[in-house]
Coordinates of C-alpha atoms in Angstrom, one line a residue:
Chain A
M1 CA 15.9 -39.3 -56.2
G2 CA 19.5 -38.2 -55.8
D3 CA 19.1 -34.9 -54.1
F4 CA 19.9 -35.1 -50.4
D5 CA 18.9 -31.6 -49.5
V6 CA 15.4 -32.1 -51.1
A7 CA 15.0 -35.5 -49.4
E8 CA 16.1 -33.9 -46.0
D9 CA 13.8 -31.0 -46.3
A10 CA 10.9 -33.1 -47.3
L11 CA 11.4 -35.7 -44.7
Q12 CA 11.6 -33.0 -42.2
E13 CA 8.3 -31.4 -43.3
A14 CA 6.7 -34.8 -43.3
F15 CA 7.8 -35.4 -39.6
E16 CA 6.3 -32.0 -38.7
A17 CA 3.0 -32.9 -40.5
A18 CA 3.1 -36.3 -38.7
L19 CA 3.5 -34.6 -35.4
A20 CA 0.5 -32.4 -36.0
Q21 CA -1.8 -35.1 -37.6
W22 CA -0.8 -38.0 -35.4
A23 CA -1.3 -36.2 -32.2
A24 CA -4.8 -35.2 -33.3
A25 CA -6.0 -38.4 -35.0
G26 CA -3.5 -41.2 -33.8
P27 CA -0.8 -42.7 -35.9
P28 CA -1.8 -44.4 -39.2
Q29 CA -1.7 -48.0 -39.6
H30 CA 1.6 -48.0 -41.6
P31 CA 3.5 -45.0 -40.2
V32 CA 6.6 -45.5 -42.2
A33 CA 4.8 -45.8 -45.5
W34 CA 2.7 -42.8 -44.5
L35 CA 5.9 -40.8 -43.8
V36 CA 7.4 -41.8 -47.1
S37 CA 4.4 -40.8 -49.1
T38 CA 4.0 -37.6 -47.2
A39 CA 7.7 -36.9 -47.7
R40 CA 7.3 -37.5 -51.4
H41 CA 4.4 -35.0 -51.7
K42 CA 6.4 -32.5 -49.5
A43 CA 9.5 -33.0 -51.8
I44 CA 7.3 -32.2 -54.8
D45 CA 6.3 -29.0 -53.0
V46 CA 9.9 -28.2 -52.2
L47 CA 11.0 -28.8 -55.7
R48 CA 8.0 -26.9 -57.1
R49 CA 9.0 -23.9 -55.0
R50 CA 12.5 -24.4 -56.2
S51 CA 11.8 -25.0 -59.9
L52 CA 9.5 -22.0 -60.0
A53 CA 12.6 -19.9 -59.0
E54 CA 15.1 -21.8 -61.1
G55 CA 13.0 -23.1 -64.0
K56 CA 14.1 -26.7 -63.4
R57 CA 11.0 -28.6 -64.3
D58 CA 12.7 -31.8 -65.4
E59 CA 13.9 -32.4 -61.7
L60 CA 10.2 -32.0 -60.6
A61 CA 9.1 -34.6 -63.1
A62 CA 11.8 -37.0 -62.0
W63 CA 10.7 -36.7 -58.4
A64 CA 7.0 -37.0 -59.2
A65 CA 7.4 -40.1 -61.3
P66 CA 7.2 -43.4 -59.3
E67 CA 10.7 -44.5 -58.9
D68 CA 10.6 -48.2 -58.9
D69 CA 8.4 -51.1 -57.7
A70 CA 10.3 -51.6 -54.5
P71 CA 7.8 -53.1 -52.0
V72 CA 9.4 -51.3 -49.0
P73 CA 9.6 -47.6 -48.5
L74 CA 13.2 -46.9 -49.1
D75 CA 13.6 -43.1 -48.6
S76 CA 14.3 -43.1 -44.9
L77 CA 16.6 -46.0 -45.2
R78 CA 18.5 -44.3 -48.0
L79 CA 18.7 -41.2 -45.8
V80 CA 20.1 -43.2 -42.8
F81 CA 22.8 -44.9 -45.0
T82 CA 23.8 -41.5 -46.4
C83 CA 24.0 -39.9 -42.9
C84 CA 26.0 -42.9 -41.5
H85 CA 28.5 -43.1 -44.5
P86 CA 32.0 -44.0 -43.3
A87 CA 33.4 -41.1 -45.3
L88 CA 31.8 -38.8 -42.6
A89 CA 33.3 -38.4 -39.2
P90 CA 31.5 -40.4 -36.6
E91 CA 30.4 -37.3 -34.6
A92 CA 29.0 -35.9 -37.9
Q93 CA 27.2 -39.2 -38.6
V94 CA 25.4 -39.0 -35.3
A95 CA 24.5 -35.4 -35.6
L96 CA 23.3 -35.7 -39.2
T97 CA 21.2 -38.8 -38.3
L98 CA 19.5 -37.0 -35.4
R99 CA 18.9 -33.9 -37.4
T100 CA 17.8 -35.4 -40.8
V101 CA 16.2 -38.8 -39.9
C102 CA 14.9 -38.1 -36.4
G103 CA 14.1 -34.4 -37.0
L104 CA 15.8 -33.0 -33.8
D105 CA 16.6 -29.4 -33.9
T106 CA 20.3 -28.2 -34.1
D107 CA 20.1 -26.8 -30.5
E108 CA 18.5 -30.1 -29.1
I109 CA 21.3 -32.1 -30.6
A110 CA 23.9 -29.6 -29.2
R111 CA 22.3 -29.8 -25.8
A112 CA 22.2 -33.6 -25.9
F113 CA 25.9 -33.9 -26.6
L114 CA 27.0 -30.7 -24.7
V115 CA 28.5 -29.3 -27.8
P116 CA 28.5 -25.5 -28.4
L117 CA 25.7 -24.7 -31.0
P118 CA 28.1 -23.1 -33.5
T119 CA 30.3 -26.1 -33.3
L120 CA 27.5 -28.5 -34.1
A121 CA 26.0 -26.2 -36.8
Q122 CA 29.5 -26.1 -38.4
R123 CA 29.8 -29.8 -38.1
L124 CA 26.4 -30.3 -40.0
V125 CA 27.2 -27.7 -42.6
R126 CA 30.5 -29.4 -43.4
A127 CA 29.1 -32.9 -43.5
K128 CA 26.2 -31.8 -45.9
A129 CA 28.8 -30.0 -48.1
K130 CA 30.9 -33.1 -48.3
I131 CA 27.8 -35.2 -49.1
K132 CA 27.1 -32.9 -52.0
I133 CA 30.6 -32.2 -53.2
A134 CA 32.1 -35.6 -52.9
R135 CA 28.8 -37.1 -54.0
I136 CA 28.2 -39.5 -51.2
P137 CA 25.4 -41.6 -52.6
Y138 CA 21.7 -41.4 -51.4
E139 CA 21.0 -45.1 -51.6
V140 CA 21.0 -48.4 -49.8
P141 CA 24.4 -50.0 -50.4
G142 CA 24.6 -53.2 -52.4
D143 CA 25.0 -56.6 -50.9
E144 CA 28.8 -56.7 -51.1
V145 CA 29.2 -53.8 -48.6
L146 CA 25.8 -54.0 -46.9
A147 CA 27.1 -55.8 -43.8
E148 CA 30.0 -53.3 -43.2
R149 CA 27.7 -50.3 -43.8
L150 CA 24.8 -51.6 -41.7
G151 CA 27.4 -52.1 -39.0
A152 CA 28.1 -48.4 -39.2
V153 CA 24.4 -47.5 -39.1
M154 CA 23.9 -49.7 -36.0
A155 CA 26.8 -48.2 -34.3
V156 CA 25.4 -44.8 -34.7
V157 CA 22.0 -46.0 -33.4
Y158 CA 23.5 -47.7 -30.4
L159 CA 25.7 -44.6 -29.7
V160 CA 22.5 -42.4 -29.6
F161 CA 20.9 -44.9 -27.3
N162 CA 23.9 -45.0 -24.9
E163 CA 24.1 -41.3 -24.9
G164 CA 20.5 -41.3 -23.8
Y165 CA 20.7 -44.1 -21.4
S166 CA 23.9 -43.2 -19.7
A167 CA 24.7 -39.6 -20.4
S168 CA 28.4 -39.0 -20.3
F169 CA 28.1 -35.5 -19.0
G170 CA 25.7 -33.4 -17.1
D171 CA 23.4 -33.8 -14.2
D172 CA 20.8 -36.3 -15.5
L173 CA 21.8 -39.9 -15.8
V174 CA 19.2 -40.6 -18.5
R175 CA 18.0 -38.7 -21.5
A176 CA 14.8 -40.3 -22.5
D177 CA 14.4 -38.5 -25.8
L178 CA 17.6 -39.9 -27.2
C179 CA 16.7 -43.4 -26.1
A180 CA 13.3 -43.1 -27.9
E181 CA 15.0 -41.8 -31.1
A182 CA 17.4 -44.7 -31.1
I183 CA 14.6 -47.2 -30.7
R184 CA 12.6 -45.5 -33.4
L185 CA 15.6 -45.7 -35.8
A186 CA 16.1 -49.4 -34.8
R187 CA 12.5 -50.1 -35.5
M188 CA 12.9 -48.6 -38.9
L189 CA 15.9 -50.7 -39.7
V190 CA 14.1 -53.8 -38.6
G191 CA 11.1 -53.0 -40.6
L192 CA 13.0 -52.1 -43.7
L193 CA 15.6 -54.8 -43.7
P194 CA 13.5 -57.8 -42.5
G195 CA 16.1 -60.3 -43.8
E196 CA 18.9 -59.0 -41.5
R197 CA 19.1 -60.5 -38.0
E198 CA 21.5 -58.0 -36.3
P199 CA 19.1 -54.9 -36.3
K200 CA 16.6 -57.3 -34.5
G201 CA 19.3 -58.0 -31.9
L202 CA 20.0 -54.3 -31.6
L203 CA 16.3 -53.3 -31.0
A204 CA 15.8 -56.2 -28.5
L205 CA 18.9 -55.1 -26.6
M206 CA 17.6 -51.5 -26.4
L207 CA 14.1 -52.6 -25.5
F208 CA 15.5 -54.7 -22.6
H209 CA 17.5 -51.7 -21.3
D210 CA 14.8 -49.2 -21.9
A211 CA 12.2 -51.5 -20.0
R212 CA 14.2 -50.8 -16.9
R213 CA 14.7 -47.1 -17.5
A214 CA 12.1 -45.7 -15.0
T215 CA 13.6 -47.8 -12.1
R216 CA 17.3 -46.7 -12.7
T217 CA 17.0 -43.5 -10.8
D218 CA 14.9 -42.6 -7.8
A219 CA 12.7 -39.5 -7.3
E220 CA 15.8 -37.4 -6.6
G221 CA 17.6 -38.6 -9.7
A222 CA 20.1 -40.8 -7.7
I223 CA 21.1 -44.0 -9.2
V224 CA 19.5 -47.3 -8.2
L225 CA 21.6 -50.3 -9.0
L226 CA 20.2 -53.3 -11.0
E227 CA 20.0 -55.6 -7.9
E228 CA 18.0 -52.9 -6.0
Q229 CA 15.5 -51.9 -8.7
D230 CA 11.8 -52.5 -8.4
R231 CA 11.3 -55.2 -10.9
S232 CA 7.5 -54.9 -10.7
R233 CA 8.0 -51.5 -12.4
W234 CA 9.9 -52.9 -15.4
D235 CA 8.0 -52.5 -18.7
A236 CA 6.6 -56.0 -19.4
A237 CA 5.4 -55.1 -22.8
K238 CA 9.0 -54.0 -23.9
I239 CA 10.5 -57.2 -22.4
A240 CA 8.0 -59.4 -24.2
E241 CA 8.7 -57.5 -27.5
G242 CA 12.5 -57.8 -27.0
S243 CA 12.2 -61.5 -26.2
A244 CA 10.4 -62.2 -29.5
L245 CA 12.9 -60.1 -31.5
L246 CA 15.8 -61.9 -29.7
E247 CA 14.5 -65.2 -30.7
Q248 CA 14.5 -64.2 -34.3
A249 CA 17.9 -62.6 -34.0
L250 CA 19.4 -65.8 -32.6
R251 CA 18.0 -68.0 -35.5
G252 CA 20.9 -68.6 -37.7
R253 CA 24.6 -68.4 -37.7
P254 CA 26.9 -66.7 -37.0
T255 CA 25.4 -65.0 -33.9
G256 CA 26.1 -61.3 -34.1
P257 CA 27.4 -59.1 -31.3
Y258 CA 24.1 -57.3 -30.7
A259 CA 22.1 -60.5 -30.4
V260 CA 24.6 -61.8 -27.8
Q261 CA 24.3 -58.5 -25.7
A262 CA 20.6 -58.8 -26.1
A263 CA 20.6 -62.3 -24.7
I264 CA 22.6 -61.1 -21.7
A265 CA 20.2 -58.2 -21.2
A266 CA 17.3 -60.7 -21.5
L267 CA 18.7 -62.8 -18.6
H268 CA 18.7 -59.8 -16.5
A269 CA 15.4 -58.5 -17.6
R270 CA 13.6 -61.9 -17.1
A271 CA 15.1 -62.8 -13.8
R272 CA 12.3 -62.5 -11.1
S273 CA 14.7 -61.3 -8.6
A274 CA 18.4 -60.3 -8.3
R275 CA 19.2 -63.4 -6.6
E276 CA 17.6 -65.6 -9.4
T277 CA 19.8 -64.0 -12.1
D278 CA 21.5 -66.8 -14.1
W279 CA 25.1 -65.4 -13.6
P280 CA 26.8 -68.5 -15.0
Q281 CA 25.0 -68.2 -18.3
I282 CA 25.7 -64.4 -18.3
A283 CA 29.5 -65.1 -17.7
A284 CA 29.3 -67.6 -20.5
L285 CA 27.7 -65.2 -22.9
Y286 CA 30.3 -62.5 -22.1
G287 CA 32.9 -65.1 -23.1
V288 CA 31.1 -65.6 -26.5
L289 CA 31.0 -61.8 -26.9
A290 CA 34.7 -61.5 -26.1
A291 CA 35.4 -64.0 -28.9
I292 CA 33.4 -62.0 -31.4
H293 CA 34.5 -58.6 -30.2
P294 CA 37.5 -58.7 -28.0
S295 CA 37.5 -55.6 -25.8
P296 CA 38.6 -54.7 -22.3
V297 CA 35.2 -53.4 -21.6
V298 CA 33.6 -56.7 -22.5
E299 CA 36.3 -58.4 -20.2
L300 CA 35.3 -56.0 -17.4
N301 CA 31.8 -57.2 -17.6
R302 CA 32.7 -60.8 -17.8
A303 CA 34.8 -60.4 -14.7
V304 CA 31.8 -59.1 -12.8
A305 CA 29.6 -61.9 -14.0
V306 CA 32.3 -64.4 -13.1
A307 CA 32.4 -62.8 -9.6
M308 CA 28.8 -63.2 -9.1
A309 CA 28.7 -66.8 -10.6
D310 CA 32.0 -68.4 -9.3
G311 CA 33.0 -66.2 -6.4
L312 CA 34.1 -62.6 -5.8
E313 CA 37.8 -63.4 -5.5
R314 CA 37.8 -65.1 -9.0
G315 CA 36.2 -62.0 -10.4
L316 CA 38.5 -59.6 -8.7
A317 CA 41.5 -61.6 -10.0
L318 CA 40.2 -61.1 -13.6
L319 CA 39.6 -57.5 -13.0
D320 CA 43.2 -57.0 -11.9
T321 CA 44.5 -58.3 -15.2
L322 CA 42.6 -55.5 -17.1
Q323 CA 44.0 -52.1 -18.3
L324 CA 41.5 -49.4 -19.0
P325 CA 43.1 -46.1 -18.3
G326 CA 40.7 -43.2 -17.7
Y327 CA 37.7 -45.5 -17.5
H328 CA 35.9 -45.0 -14.2
L329 CA 34.0 -48.2 -14.3
L330 CA 37.0 -50.5 -13.8
P331 CA 37.9 -49.0 -10.3
A332 CA 34.1 -48.7 -9.5
A333 CA 33.7 -52.5 -10.3
R334 CA 36.8 -53.3 -8.2
A335 CA 35.4 -51.1 -5.4
D336 CA 32.1 -52.9 -5.5
L337 CA 33.7 -56.5 -5.3
L338 CA 36.0 -55.4 -2.5
R339 CA 33.1 -53.9 -0.6
R340 CA 31.2 -57.2 -1.0
L341 CA 34.3 -59.0 0.3
G342 CA 34.4 -56.7 3.4
R343 CA 37.8 -55.3 2.4
R344 CA 36.7 -51.8 3.2
A345 CA 39.9 -49.8 3.2
E346 CA 40.9 -51.2 -0.3
A347 CA 37.2 -50.6 -1.5
A348 CA 37.4 -46.9 -0.4
A349 CA 40.6 -46.4 -2.2
A350 CA 39.1 -47.8 -5.4
Y351 CA 36.0 -45.6 -4.9
R352 CA 38.3 -42.6 -4.7
Q353 CA 40.1 -43.7 -8.0
A354 CA 36.7 -44.0 -9.6
L355 CA 35.6 -40.7 -8.4
A356 CA 38.7 -39.0 -9.8
L357 CA 37.6 -40.3 -13.2
V358 CA 33.8 -39.9 -13.4
T359 CA 32.1 -37.2 -15.4
N360 CA 28.4 -37.8 -15.0
D361 CA 27.0 -36.1 -11.9
A362 CA 24.5 -38.8 -10.9
E363 CA 27.2 -41.4 -11.1
R364 CA 29.5 -39.1 -9.1
R365 CA 26.8 -38.8 -6.3
F366 CA 26.4 -42.6 -6.2
L367 CA 30.1 -43.2 -5.8
E368 CA 30.3 -40.6 -3.1
R369 CA 27.4 -42.3 -1.3
R370 CA 29.2 -45.7 -1.5
L371 CA 32.5 -44.1 -0.4
A372 CA 30.7 -42.5 2.6
E373 CA 29.1 -45.9 3.6
T374 CA 32.5 -47.6 3.2
T375 CA 34.5 -45.2 5.2
G376 CA 31.5 -44.7 7.7
A377 CA 31.6 -48.4 8.4
L378 CA 35.4 -48.2 8.6
S379 CA 35.5 -45.6 11.4
G380 CA 32.6 -47.4 13.1
D381 CA 34.8 -50.5 13.6
Chain B
M1 CA 32.1 -36.8 -61.2
L2 CA 35.8 -36.8 -61.6
Y3 CA 37.8 -38.2 -58.6
M4 CA 41.6 -38.1 -58.0
L5 CA 42.9 -41.1 -56.1
M6 CA 46.1 -40.0 -54.6
I7 CA 48.4 -42.7 -53.8
I8 CA 50.3 -42.0 -50.5
D9 CA 53.2 -44.3 -50.8
E10 CA 56.6 -44.0 -52.4
R11 CA 58.2 -47.2 -51.2
S12 CA 58.1 -48.8 -54.7
W13 CA 61.3 -46.9 -55.4
T14 CA 63.2 -48.5 -52.6
M15 CA 61.9 -52.1 -53.0
P16 CA 63.9 -55.0 -54.3
K17 CA 63.5 -55.3 -58.0
D18 CA 61.4 -58.5 -58.0
E19 CA 58.9 -57.0 -55.5
R20 CA 58.7 -53.8 -57.5
D21 CA 58.1 -55.8 -60.7
A22 CA 55.3 -57.8 -59.0
L23 CA 53.8 -54.5 -57.7
M24 CA 54.0 -53.0 -61.3
D25 CA 52.2 -56.0 -62.7
Q26 CA 49.4 -55.5 -60.2
Y27 CA 49.1 -51.9 -61.1
A28 CA 49.0 -52.7 -64.8
E29 CA 46.2 -55.2 -64.3
L30 CA 44.1 -52.7 -62.2
L31 CA 44.7 -50.0 -64.8
R32 CA 43.6 -52.3 -67.7
D33 CA 40.5 -53.1 -65.6
I34 CA 39.4 -49.6 -65.1
V35 CA 40.2 -48.6 -68.7
K36 CA 37.9 -51.6 -69.7
S37 CA 35.1 -50.4 -67.3
G38 CA 35.3 -46.9 -68.7
N39 CA 36.4 -45.2 -65.4
F40 CA 39.9 -44.4 -66.4
R41 CA 40.7 -40.7 -67.2
G42 CA 44.5 -40.6 -66.4
S43 CA 47.3 -41.7 -64.1
G44 CA 50.8 -40.8 -63.2
Y45 CA 53.6 -42.6 -61.4
L46 CA 55.8 -40.0 -59.6
H47 CA 59.6 -40.2 -59.3
P48 CA 60.5 -40.2 -55.5
S49 CA 60.1 -36.9 -53.6
S50 CA 63.9 -36.6 -53.4
T51 CA 63.6 -35.4 -57.0
A52 CA 61.1 -32.7 -56.2
T53 CA 61.5 -29.0 -56.5
T54 CA 59.3 -26.6 -54.7
V55 CA 58.5 -23.1 -56.1
R56 CA 57.1 -20.1 -54.2
E57 CA 56.9 -16.4 -54.4
V58 CA 58.3 -14.5 -51.6
N59 CA 58.0 -10.6 -51.6
G60 CA 57.3 -10.7 -55.3
K61 CA 60.3 -12.8 -56.0
R62 CA 60.2 -16.3 -57.2
V63 CA 62.1 -18.7 -54.8
T64 CA 63.1 -22.2 -55.9
M65 CA 64.0 -24.8 -53.4
D66 CA 65.0 -28.5 -53.4
G67 CA 62.7 -30.9 -52.0
P68 CA 58.9 -31.6 -51.6
F69 CA 56.5 -29.0 -50.2
A70 CA 56.1 -30.8 -46.8
E71 CA 58.8 -32.8 -45.3
T72 CA 56.7 -35.7 -44.1
K73 CA 57.2 -39.4 -44.3
E74 CA 54.1 -39.9 -46.2
Q75 CA 54.5 -38.5 -49.7
L76 CA 52.4 -38.7 -52.8
G77 CA 53.7 -41.6 -55.0
G78 CA 51.2 -41.4 -57.9
Y79 CA 47.7 -40.8 -58.9
I80 CA 44.8 -42.3 -60.9
L81 CA 42.1 -40.0 -62.2
V82 CA 38.6 -41.8 -62.4
E83 CA 35.2 -40.9 -63.5
C84 CA 32.7 -42.3 -61.2
K85 CA 29.0 -42.0 -60.6
D86 CA 29.5 -41.4 -56.8
L87 CA 32.0 -41.7 -54.0
D88 CA 31.1 -45.4 -53.3
E89 CA 32.3 -46.3 -56.8
A90 CA 35.5 -44.3 -56.3
I91 CA 36.1 -45.8 -52.9
S92 CA 35.7 -49.4 -54.5
I93 CA 38.3 -48.6 -57.1
A94 CA 40.6 -47.0 -54.4
G95 CA 40.2 -50.4 -52.4
R96 CA 41.7 -52.2 -55.4
I97 CA 44.8 -50.1 -55.5
P98 CA 47.8 -52.6 -54.7
S99 CA 49.7 -50.1 -52.4
I100 CA 47.0 -50.2 -49.7
R101 CA 47.8 -53.8 -49.1
T102 CA 51.5 -52.9 -48.3
G103 CA 50.9 -50.1 -45.8
G104 CA 50.2 -47.3 -48.2
A105 CA 47.0 -45.2 -48.3
V106 CA 44.8 -43.7 -50.9
E107 CA 43.2 -40.2 -50.5
V108 CA 40.1 -39.9 -52.5
R109 CA 39.3 -36.2 -53.6
P110 CA 36.5 -35.0 -55.8
V111 CA 37.8 -32.8 -58.7
A112 CA 36.1 -29.5 -59.2
P113 CA 35.5 -28.2 -62.7
T114 CA 38.3 -25.9 -63.8
P115 CA 37.2 -22.4 -64.7
V116 CA 38.4 -22.7 -68.4
S117 CA 38.2 -25.6 -70.8
V118 CA 41.3 -26.1 -72.8

């Protein structure tokens, strides 16, 4: 099956059928296989409609014929690899994946990323035209490029999750629908590429984060920090599932970056209280991550872990070596360490720097609250 | 599908002779390979853009000017036409073009059918 449009339309219709049927009768035992066989039937319908108009009966025959004896349902996987092809711009990859694989409406995607609807629609049209004209293949890449291409797919999935988990703009901190879509995509990757370890690491990572989702904001939508969250309300089933996946993701070398991040998230998720968090281990894992994936954001996280493990001053010294222009979490992290050290005037100045850079409203309100507490304590001296 | 692999690099004209000879040997090897694999449809090695002439029509009159169309540092240095089953195959050939290892780039463009066959 080489026709991306047909595959997309068919999968879309299969998802719609699934929504109707699964809501009434519950999901089938093998949901992915169900979707694929339904999509295949829908595709035949689509092509039948088309072929009646265009007289292209050969195409229909090619679709209807069983393609190969592959034991796993490959159609959705092919679609993901097409949508996340590096020849497409990253923002087009994300939009196309959400539209064609997850079945989100164009206006839902536009709202989720705060892009004007015509811009997003045009982005999708251009991407689809390029797939067709430049003939971006509709297939799972061969072994020689699979690692690189799988990396691109996982980056899109994690980007969708992060946008859902910590929305860059707007009023709500969390967009649960995007988190759910990302987890569903990662489950699909794990199910369809059972020999690959990193998709398991990615899924585990997102499950650990998602297990805490309900406790990250209070009833008014204000941010509740990790150390103040009600751990009894964390989703134990998700943490258990994440732990089992993480164990498989860590089996074998080399250890992938998602598996390391999942291991860090697991140490947070499994600590019975904030005080029992294994900070030395977390700091060490950030060191491992920095070796695989050197990045100032990783160093920022490592500095915070070092502050908690070896002393606030050491963490602060590490933070002061970092350059992350425009990134509000660097001054926010400095502010927090200075606050814990009781250096209130410096903390207030750092909170103000962070406030000048933050774009999410819930995070802004949190920083304003902390600034007010700091300066309030200051004037109370 | 026909793809044009446009090689954005004209440093070969300013290299020392031994470097340029080595580069040409690598090109010859690649071209032999893609002739053997059946992908090859044509290629061209362009003289430097300092030898280019640009022709336009302004107010119905032909205007001929010295130099390339765009005065940028990155100029087209050559091209290879290949027949491939999809973009991935074209990208894998583009990835073997020697100039990309010395700072050049290859732009991969699908070629549309021309309105007449000659």
